[in-house]
PDB file of C-alpha atoms in Angstrom:
ATOM      1  CA  MET A   1       0.000   0.000   0.000  1.00 63.00           C
ATOM      2  CA  LEU A   2       1.303   3.431  -0.968  1.00 68.00           C
ATOM      3  CA  VAL A   3       0.115   6.381   1.085  1.00 77.00           C
ATOM      4  CA  GLY A   4       1.041  10.031   0.576  1.00 80.00           C
ATOM      5  CA  ARG A   5      -0.347  13.490   0.918  1.00 84.00           C
ATOM      6  CA  PRO A   6      -3.014  14.456   1.786  1.00 86.00           C
ATOM      7  CA  ASP A   7      -3.859  11.119   3.457  1.00 87.00           C
ATOM      8  CA  LEU A   8      -0.495  11.081   5.247  1.00 89.00           C
ATOM      9  CA  ASP A   9       1.008  14.479   5.970  1.00 92.00           C
ATOM     10  CA  LEU A  10       3.755  15.019   8.533  1.00 93.00           C
ATOM     11  CA  GLU A  11       2.623  18.610   8.893  1.00 92.00           C
ATOM     12  CA  ASN A  12      -0.731  17.305  10.108  1.00 92.00           C
ATOM     13  CA  PRO A  13      -0.182  14.760  12.919  1.00 88.00           C
ATOM     14  CA  ALA A  14      -3.902  13.911  12.922  1.00 91.00           C
ATOM     15  CA  THR A  15      -3.365  12.020   9.647  1.00 94.00           C
ATOM     16  CA  LEU A  16      -0.867   9.580  11.172  1.00 95.00           C
ATOM     17  CA  ALA A  17      -3.119   7.423  13.366  1.00 96.00           C
ATOM     18  CA  PRO A  18      -5.684   6.506  10.663  1.00 95.00           C
ATOM     19  CA  VAL A  19      -2.922   5.465   8.256  1.00 94.00           C
ATOM     20  CA  LEU A  20      -1.134   3.337  10.839  1.00 94.00           C
ATOM     21  CA  LYS A  21      -4.413   1.662  11.732  1.00 93.00           C
ATOM     22  CA  SER A  22      -5.240   0.836   8.114  1.00 92.00           C
ATOM     23  CA  VAL A  23      -1.736  -0.333   7.163  1.00 93.00           C
ATOM     24  CA  ALA A  24      -0.989  -2.172  10.442  1.00 94.00           C
ATOM     25  CA  PRO A  25       2.815  -2.300   9.897  1.00 94.00           C
ATOM     26  CA  ASP A  26       5.220  -4.516  11.811  1.00 94.00           C
ATOM     27  CA  MET A  27       7.688  -1.626  12.050  1.00 95.00           C
ATOM     28  CA  VAL A  28       7.745   2.054  11.127  1.00 95.00           C
ATOM     29  CA  ILE A  29      10.809   3.565   9.458  1.00 95.00           C
ATOM     30  CA  ASN A  30      10.592   7.349   9.316  1.00 95.00           C
ATOM     31  CA  ALA A  31      13.016   8.592   6.667  1.00 94.00           C
ATOM     32  CA  ALA A  32      10.994  11.725   5.886  1.00 91.00           C
ATOM     33  CA  ALA A  33      12.090  15.224   6.864  1.00 91.00           C
ATOM     34  CA  HIS A  34      12.062  18.867   5.938  1.00 90.00           C
ATOM     35  CA  THR A  35      15.618  19.051   4.587  1.00 89.00           C
ATOM     36  CA  GLY A  36      15.723  22.573   3.156  1.00 91.00           C
ATOM     37  CA  VAL A  37      18.583  23.593   5.415  1.00 94.00           C
ATOM     38  CA  ASP A  38      18.762  27.252   4.379  1.00 94.00           C
ATOM     39  CA  GLN A  39      15.002  27.593   3.953  1.00 94.00           C
ATOM     40  CA  GLN A  40      14.416  26.413   7.508  1.00 93.00           C
ATOM     41  CA  GLU A  41      16.334  29.334   8.966  1.00 95.00           C
ATOM     42  CA  ASN A  42      13.286  31.414   7.969  1.00 94.00           C
ATOM     43  CA  GLU A  43      10.596  28.859   8.839  1.00 93.00           C
ATOM     44  CA  SER A  44      11.606  27.162  12.052  1.00 95.00           C
ATOM     45  CA  GLU A  45       8.012  26.390  13.073  1.00 95.00           C
ATOM     46  CA  ARG A  46       7.505  24.253   9.974  1.00 95.00           C
ATOM     47  CA  ALA A  47      10.875  22.561  10.474  1.00 96.00           C
ATOM     48  CA  PHE A  48      10.030  21.564  14.041  1.00 97.00           C
ATOM     49  CA  ARG A  49       6.531  20.465  13.030  1.00 96.00           C
ATOM     50  CA  ILE A  50       7.884  18.018  10.453  1.00 96.00           C
ATOM     51  CA  ASN A  51      11.230  17.033  11.994  1.00 97.00           C
ATOM     52  CA  ALA A  52      10.274  16.917  15.684  1.00 97.00           C
ATOM     53  CA  GLU A  53       6.522  16.930  16.319  1.00 96.00           C
ATOM     54  CA  ALA A  54       5.670  14.329  13.672  1.00 96.00           C
ATOM     55  CA  PRO A  55       8.319  11.839  14.925  1.00 97.00           C
ATOM     56  CA  ALA A  56       7.046  12.398  18.469  1.00 97.00           C
ATOM     57  CA  GLU A  57       3.537  11.456  17.394  1.00 97.00           C
ATOM     58  CA  LEU A  58       4.811   8.461  15.427  1.00 97.00           C
ATOM     59  CA  ALA A  59       6.726   7.285  18.490  1.00 98.00           C
ATOM     60  CA  ARG A  60       3.623   7.593  20.654  1.00 98.00           C
ATOM     61  CA  LEU A  61       1.446   5.735  18.164  1.00 97.00           C
ATOM     62  CA  THR A  62       3.953   2.936  17.567  1.00 97.00           C
ATOM     63  CA  ARG A  63       4.371   2.443  21.319  1.00 98.00           C
ATOM     64  CA  LEU A  64       0.605   2.106  21.686  1.00 97.00           C
ATOM     65  CA  ALA A  65       0.586  -0.380  18.805  1.00 96.00           C
ATOM     66  CA  GLY A  66       3.445  -2.372  20.332  1.00 96.00           C
ATOM     67  CA  ILE A  67       5.744  -1.998  17.303  1.00 97.00           C
ATOM     68  CA  PRO A  68       9.264  -0.561  16.892  1.00 97.00           C
ATOM     69  CA  ILE A  69      10.123   2.725  15.227  1.00 97.00           C
ATOM     70  CA  VAL A  70      13.263   3.611  13.274  1.00 97.00           C
ATOM     71  CA  GLN A  71      14.039   7.315  12.973  1.00 98.00           C
ATOM     72  CA  VAL A  72      16.535   8.519  10.343  1.00 98.00           C
ATOM     73  CA  SER A  73      18.541  11.528  11.542  1.00 98.00           C
ATOM     74  CA  THR A  74      21.474  13.617  10.420  1.00 98.00           C
ATOM     75  CA  ASP A  75      25.084  14.694  10.866  1.00 98.00           C
ATOM     76  CA  TYR A  76      23.765  18.240  11.404  1.00 97.00           C
ATOM     77  CA  VAL A  77      23.155  17.425  15.067  1.00 98.00           C
ATOM     78  CA  PHE A  78      26.915  18.024  15.477  1.00 98.00           C
ATOM     79  CA  ASP A  79      28.726  21.357  15.322  1.00 97.00           C
ATOM     80  CA  GLY A  80      31.385  20.072  12.908  1.00 97.00           C
ATOM     81  CA  ARG A  81      34.349  21.093  15.065  1.00 97.00           C
ATOM     82  CA  SER A  82      35.693  17.601  15.793  1.00 97.00           C
ATOM     83  CA  ASN A  83      39.042  16.587  14.281  1.00 96.00           C
ATOM     84  CA  ARG A  84      37.914  12.960  13.929  1.00 97.00           C
ATOM     85  CA  PRO A  85      34.775  11.119  12.763  1.00 98.00           C
ATOM     86  CA  TYR A  86      31.872  11.490  15.177  1.00 98.00           C
ATOM     87  CA  ALA A  87      30.871   8.471  17.263  1.00 98.00           C
ATOM     88  CA  GLU A  88      27.462   7.864  18.788  1.00 98.00           C
ATOM     89  CA  THR A  89      28.849   8.796  22.206  1.00 97.00           C
ATOM     90  CA  ASP A  90      29.867  12.306  21.101  1.00 98.00           C
ATOM     91  CA  GLY A  91      27.707  15.110  22.378  1.00 97.00           C
ATOM     92  CA  ALA A  92      25.373  16.870  19.962  1.00 98.00           C
ATOM     93  CA  ASN A  93      25.608  20.616  19.436  1.00 98.00           C
ATOM     94  CA  PRO A  94      23.541  21.624  16.378  1.00 97.00           C
ATOM     95  CA  GLN A  95      24.185  25.027  14.841  1.00 97.00           C
ATOM     96  CA  THR A  96      21.157  25.269  12.526  1.00 97.00           C
ATOM     97  CA  VAL A  97      17.375  25.100  12.733  1.00 97.00           C
ATOM     98  CA  TYR A  98      17.557  21.867  10.751  1.00 97.00           C
ATOM     99  CA  GLY A  99      20.032  20.298  13.169  1.00 97.00           C
ATOM    100  CA  ARG A 100      18.110  21.443  16.236  1.00 98.00           C
ATOM    101  CA  SER A 101      14.788  20.198  14.889  1.00 98.00           C
ATOM    102  CA  LYS A 102      16.255  16.807  13.994  1.00 98.00           C
ATOM    103  CA  LEU A 103      17.863  16.461  17.414  1.00 98.00           C
ATOM    104  CA  VAL A 104      14.559  17.242  19.125  1.00 98.00           C
ATOM    105  CA  GLY A 105      13.010  14.601  16.852  1.00 98.00           C
ATOM    106  CA  GLU A 106      15.612  12.063  17.997  1.00 98.00           C
ATOM    107  CA  GLU A 107      14.903  12.851  21.639  1.00 98.00           C
ATOM    108  CA  ALA A 108      11.151  12.633  21.110  1.00 98.00           C
ATOM    109  CA  VAL A 109      11.469   9.162  19.550  1.00 98.00           C
ATOM    110  CA  ARG A 110      13.670   7.946  22.395  1.00 97.00           C
ATOM    111  CA  ALA A 111      11.226   9.259  24.979  1.00 98.00           C
ATOM    112  CA  GLY A 112       8.087   8.165  23.133  1.00 98.00           C
ATOM    113  CA  ASN A 113       8.860   4.534  22.347  1.00 98.00           C
ATOM    114  CA  PRO A 114      11.457   2.435  24.193  1.00 97.00           C
ATOM    115  CA  ASP A 115      11.560   0.054  21.207  1.00 97.00           C
ATOM    116  CA  HIS A 116      13.337   2.487  18.926  1.00 98.00           C
ATOM    117  CA  LEU A 117      16.339   2.896  16.658  1.00 98.00           C
ATOM    118  CA  VAL A 118      17.808   6.262  15.635  1.00 98.00           C
ATOM    119  CA  VAL A 119      20.156   6.139  12.627  1.00 98.00           C
ATOM    120  CA  ARG A 120      22.172   9.218  11.703  1.00 98.00           C
ATOM    121  CA  THR A 121      23.444   9.495   8.155  1.00 98.00           C
ATOM    122  CA  ALA A 122      25.094  12.170   6.006  1.00 97.00           C
ATOM    123  CA  TRP A 123      25.579  13.506   2.470  1.00 98.00           C
ATOM    124  CA  VAL A 124      22.994  11.205   0.895  1.00 98.00           C
ATOM    125  CA  VAL A 125      23.057  10.915  -2.897  1.00 98.00           C
ATOM    126  CA  SER A 126      20.655   9.057  -5.160  1.00 97.00           C
ATOM    127  CA  ARG A 127      19.298   8.689  -8.677  1.00 95.00           C
ATOM    128  CA  HIS A 128      16.000   9.981  -7.275  1.00 94.00           C
ATOM    129  CA  GLY A 129      15.017  13.407  -5.947  1.00 92.00           C
ATOM    130  CA  ARG A 130      17.269  16.411  -5.479  1.00 92.00           C
ATOM    131  CA  ASN A 131      20.828  15.817  -4.271  1.00 96.00           C
ATOM    132  CA  PHE A 132      24.401  16.998  -4.776  1.00 97.00           C
ATOM    133  CA  VAL A 133      25.348  14.575  -7.555  1.00 98.00           C
ATOM    134  CA  LYS A 134      22.361  15.488  -9.702  1.00 98.00           C
ATOM    135  CA  THR A 135      22.947  19.181  -9.038  1.00 97.00           C
ATOM    136  CA  MET A 136      26.576  18.955 -10.208  1.00 98.00           C
ATOM    137  CA  LEU A 137      25.563  17.181 -13.410  1.00 98.00           C
ATOM    138  CA  SER A 138      22.886  19.779 -14.067  1.00 97.00           C
ATOM    139  CA  LEU A 139      25.290  22.676 -13.488  1.00 98.00           C
ATOM    140  CA  ALA A 140      27.946  21.080 -15.674  1.00 98.00           C
ATOM    141  CA  ALA A 141      25.454  20.866 -18.507  1.00 97.00           C
ATOM    142  CA  ALA A 142      25.001  24.651 -18.350  1.00 97.00           C
ATOM    143  CA  ARG A 143      28.395  26.005 -17.248  1.00 96.00           C
ATOM    144  CA  GLU A 144      32.056  25.631 -18.110  1.00 96.00           C
ATOM    145  CA  ARG A 145      33.239  26.282 -14.543  1.00 97.00           C
ATOM    146  CA  ILE A 146      31.741  25.447 -11.154  1.00 97.00           C
ATOM    147  CA  GLN A 147      32.961  26.671  -7.766  1.00 98.00           C
ATOM    148  CA  VAL A 148      32.615  24.145  -4.933  1.00 98.00           C
ATOM    149  CA  VAL A 149      33.540  24.383  -1.246  1.00 98.00           C
ATOM    150  CA  ALA A 150      36.746  22.503  -0.432  1.00 98.00           C
ATOM    151  CA  ASP A 151      37.049  22.891   3.355  1.00 97.00           C
ATOM    152  CA  GLN A 152      33.948  20.990   4.499  1.00 98.00           C
ATOM    153  CA  PHE A 153      34.280  17.217   4.848  1.00 98.00           C
ATOM    154  CA  GLY A 154      31.971  14.248   5.250  1.00 98.00           C
ATOM    155  CA  ASN A 155      31.018  10.768   4.066  1.00 98.00           C
ATOM    156  CA  PRO A 156      29.036  10.682   0.805  1.00 98.00           C
ATOM    157  CA  THR A 157      26.352   8.023   1.282  1.00 98.00           C
ATOM    158  CA  CYS A 158      24.418   6.175  -1.394  1.00 98.00           C
ATOM    159  CA  ALA A 159      20.685   6.090  -0.636  1.00 98.00           C
ATOM    160  CA  ASP A 160      20.614   2.423  -1.683  1.00 97.00           C
ATOM    161  CA  ASP A 161      23.199   1.625   1.001  1.00 98.00           C
ATOM    162  CA  LEU A 162      21.184   3.516   3.585  1.00 98.00           C
ATOM    163  CA  ALA A 163      18.056   1.565   2.632  1.00 97.00           C
ATOM    164  CA  ASP A 164      19.906  -1.755   2.723  1.00 98.00           C
ATOM    165  CA  GLY A 165      21.387  -0.887   6.107  1.00 98.00           C
ATOM    166  CA  LEU A 166      17.992  -0.052   7.569  1.00 98.00           C
ATOM    167  CA  LEU A 167      16.632  -3.347   6.266  1.00 97.00           C
ATOM    168  CA  ALA A 168      19.597  -5.172   7.809  1.00 97.00           C
ATOM    169  CA  ALA A 169      18.823  -3.558  11.158  1.00 97.00           C
ATOM    170  CA  ALA A 170      15.141  -4.428  10.802  1.00 96.00           C
ATOM    171  CA  GLY A 171      16.130  -8.023  10.113  1.00 96.00           C
ATOM    172  CA  VAL A 172      18.034  -8.264  13.390  1.00 95.00           C
ATOM    173  CA  TRP A 173      15.121  -6.983  15.470  1.00 95.00           C
ATOM    174  CA  PRO A 174      13.030 -10.207  15.650  1.00 92.00           C
ATOM    175  CA  SER A 175      15.854 -12.429  16.884  1.00 92.00           C
ATOM    176  CA  GLN A 176      17.133  -9.827  19.343  1.00 88.00           C
ATOM    177  CA  LYS A 177      13.613  -8.801  20.386  1.00 87.00           C
ATOM    178  CA  GLY A 178      14.842  -5.267  20.074  1.00 91.00           C
ATOM    179  CA  PHE A 179      17.874  -3.331  18.861  1.00 95.00           C
ATOM    180  CA  PRO A 180      21.278  -3.799  20.579  1.00 94.00           C
ATOM    181  CA  GLN A 181      21.492  -0.047  21.182  1.00 94.00           C
ATOM    182  CA  GLY A 182      19.203   2.826  20.357  1.00 96.00           C
ATOM    183  CA  LEU A 183      21.533   5.104  18.375  1.00 98.00           C
ATOM    184  CA  TYR A 184      23.814   4.364  15.422  1.00 98.00           C
ATOM    185  CA  HIS A 185      25.668   6.112  12.627  1.00 98.00           C
ATOM    186  CA  LEU A 186      25.489   4.809   9.061  1.00 98.00           C
ATOM    187  CA  ALA A 187      27.357   6.620   6.287  1.00 98.00           C
ATOM    188  CA  GLY A 188      29.483   5.787   3.266  1.00 98.00           C
ATOM    189  CA  GLN A 189      33.077   4.657   3.563  1.00 98.00           C
ATOM    190  CA  GLY A 190      35.752   7.249   2.970  1.00 97.00           C
ATOM    191  CA  ARG A 191      36.213  10.962   3.560  1.00 97.00           C
ATOM    192  CA  ALA A 192      35.625  13.653   0.969  1.00 98.00           C
ATOM    193  CA  SER A 193      35.193  17.375   0.663  1.00 98.00           C
ATOM    194  CA  TRP A 194      32.395  18.778  -1.456  1.00 98.00           C
ATOM    195  CA  PHE A 195      35.085  19.778  -3.965  1.00 98.00           C
ATOM    196  CA  GLU A 196      36.466  16.230  -4.095  1.00 98.00           C
ATOM    197  CA  LEU A 197      32.976  14.809  -4.493  1.00 98.00           C
ATOM    198  CA  ALA A 198      32.123  17.235  -7.293  1.00 98.00           C
ATOM    199  CA  SER A 199      35.415  16.534  -9.084  1.00 98.00           C
ATOM    200  CA  HIS A 200      34.795  12.789  -8.890  1.00 98.00           C
ATOM    201  CA  VAL A 201      31.234  13.152 -10.163  1.00 98.00           C
ATOM    202  CA  LEU A 202      32.230  15.173 -13.210  1.00 98.00           C
ATOM    203  CA  ALA A 203      35.274  13.053 -14.016  1.00 98.00           C
ATOM    204  CA  ALA A 204      33.071   9.950 -13.970  1.00 98.00           C
ATOM    205  CA  SER A 205      30.518  11.752 -16.125  1.00 98.00           C
ATOM    206  CA  ALA A 206      33.127  12.843 -18.684  1.00 97.00           C
ATOM    207  CA  LEU A 207      34.374   9.258 -19.041  1.00 97.00           C
ATOM    208  CA  ARG A 208      30.849   8.222 -20.014  1.00 96.00           C
ATOM    209  CA  GLY A 209      30.174  11.074 -22.385  1.00 96.00           C
ATOM    210  CA  GLY A 210      28.099  13.022 -19.893  1.00 97.00           C
ATOM    211  CA  PRO A 211      28.278  16.693 -18.892  1.00 97.00           C
ATOM    212  CA  SER A 212      31.576  17.982 -17.525  1.00 97.00           C
ATOM    213  CA  ALA A 213      33.031  21.258 -16.266  1.00 98.00           C
ATOM    214  CA  VAL A 214      36.109  22.618 -14.531  1.00 98.00           C
ATOM    215  CA  VAL A 215      35.649  22.436 -10.760  1.00 98.00           C
ATOM    216  CA  GLU A 216      37.285  25.253  -8.801  1.00 98.00           C
ATOM    217  CA  PRO A 217      37.876  24.943  -5.028  1.00 98.00           C
ATOM    218  CA  VAL A 218      36.667  27.745  -2.764  1.00 98.00           C
ATOM    219  CA  SER A 219      36.462  28.115   1.015  1.00 97.00           C
ATOM    220  CA  GLY A 220      33.271  28.096   3.006  1.00 94.00           C
ATOM    221  CA  GLU A 221      33.885  31.765   3.771  1.00 93.00           C
ATOM    222  CA  GLN A 222      33.887  32.494   0.047  1.00 93.00           C
ATOM    223  CA  TRP A 223      30.577  30.676  -0.344  1.00 90.00           C
ATOM    224  CA  PRO A 224      28.403  31.906   2.556  1.00 90.00           C
ATOM    225  CA  THR A 225      25.040  30.282   3.231  1.00 93.00           C
ATOM    226  CA  LYS A 226      22.165  31.219   5.506  1.00 94.00           C
ATOM    227  CA  ALA A 227      22.621  28.023   7.523  1.00 93.00           C
ATOM    228  CA  VAL A 228      26.117  27.208   8.780  1.00 91.00           C
ATOM    229  CA  ARG A 229      27.480  23.967   7.296  1.00 93.00           C
ATOM    230  CA  PRO A 230      29.538  21.695   9.586  1.00 94.00           C
ATOM    231  CA  ALA A 231      33.230  21.760   8.703  1.00 96.00           C
ATOM    232  CA  ASN A 232      33.427  18.081   9.622  1.00 97.00           C
ATOM    233  CA  SER A 233      30.424  15.798   9.067  1.00 96.00           C
ATOM    234  CA  GLU A 234      32.299  12.506   9.191  1.00 98.00           C
ATOM    235  CA  LEU A 235      30.437   9.740  11.002  1.00 98.00           C
ATOM    236  CA  ASN A 236      31.992   6.597  12.483  1.00 98.00           C
ATOM    237  CA  SER A 237      29.823   3.643  11.400  1.00 98.00           C
ATOM    238  CA  ASP A 238      31.740   0.847  13.156  1.00 98.00           C
ATOM    239  CA  ALA A 239      28.984   0.135  15.694  1.00 98.00           C
ATOM    240  CA  PHE A 240      26.419  -0.368  12.938  1.00 98.00           C
ATOM    241  CA  GLN A 241      28.645  -2.915  11.200  1.00 98.00           C
ATOM    242  CA  ARG A 242      29.360  -4.673  14.497  1.00 97.00           C
ATOM    243  CA  ASP A 243      25.713  -5.087  15.492  1.00 97.00           C
ATOM    244  CA  PHE A 244      23.984  -5.472  12.118  1.00 97.00           C
ATOM    245  CA  GLY A 245      26.706  -6.920   9.885  1.00 97.00           C
ATOM    246  CA  PHE A 246      26.380  -4.155   7.323  1.00 98.00           C
ATOM    247  CA  ARG A 247      28.711  -1.428   6.120  1.00 98.00           C
ATOM    248  CA  ALA A 248      27.959   1.057   3.365  1.00 98.00           C
ATOM    249  CA  GLY A 249      30.152   0.954   0.273  1.00 97.00           C
ATOM    250  CA  ASP A 250      33.112   3.132  -0.644  1.00 98.00           C
ATOM    251  CA  TRP A 251      31.781   6.500  -1.741  1.00 98.00           C
ATOM    252  CA  ARG A 252      33.914   6.614  -4.891  1.00 98.00           C
ATOM    253  CA  GLU A 253      32.594   3.317  -6.211  1.00 98.00           C
ATOM    254  CA  ARG A 254      29.016   4.187  -5.313  1.00 98.00           C
ATOM    255  CA  VAL A 255      29.227   7.619  -6.935  1.00 98.00           C
ATOM    256  CA  GLU A 256      30.717   6.186 -10.142  1.00 98.00           C
ATOM    257  CA  ALA A 257      27.857   3.686 -10.384  1.00 98.00           C
ATOM    258  CA  LEU A 258      25.322   6.421  -9.695  1.00 98.00           C
ATOM    259  CA  VAL A 259      26.782   8.735 -12.330  1.00 98.00           C
ATOM    260  CA  LYS A 260      26.789   5.897 -14.871  1.00 97.00           C
ATOM    261  CA  THR A 261      23.086   5.350 -14.252  1.00 97.00           C
ATOM    262  CA  LEU A 262      22.232   9.047 -14.448  1.00 97.00           C
ATOM    263  CA  VAL A 263      24.215   9.619 -17.652  1.00 97.00           C
ATOM    264  CA  GLN A 264      22.567   6.623 -19.283  1.00 94.00           C
ATOM    265  CA  GLN A 265      19.139   7.937 -18.320  1.00 91.00           C
ATOM    266  CA  SER A 266      19.786  11.415 -19.719  1.00 80.00           C
TER     267      SER A 266
END
């Protein structure tokens, strides 16, 4: 069964209970969010409604139904000042409306349903929807040169890997009668800057006859945004591999495969 707006609308918590009753799921995985990071700086109420209040209601409803809930969260709960990849035990210190709303959503899920799993991820790319890889290909089709920030780092993560990881975690739940711990990180293998990611995307595209452009590195100060981006978004995913037997793929390999698919589709 596929359910979307207006029947299921995270901005309207009253729509959640009827859908859960009709679908009767064994588990709820909430991967939805308001992810317009800059936009949210001007509409914090909407951000908290979708990213915090809706997960709180889902946690309450799933607890009443006696089923687990999985909440997908973000690297933006951190301030980006660490000199190493963030572990689950590191304290959160969000610097944006998006990060704060997602952290409140995490806390609401933990408080609302003891049978929960919170999975933080970062820099998700996919053949679907809007994301960095598709943006770079689109810009390269229209420009000869593209400036990209080179002093912000993270783990590019393929959406397919994230989905497979969540399914791996869901598969462990029945035998464990719960999740080994309530909070995990799951992101792609390897560290990259936005500049390195963009360069890799366009090099892979050029090899396949797709759009290409010269990528020029700039600093975050040269490319100001309304919402502050973390300088370091790296996440340590060792605990997820330990407990669920799954690790996301190397970002370079995943991005090359993604670009191949996108170029072939164009």
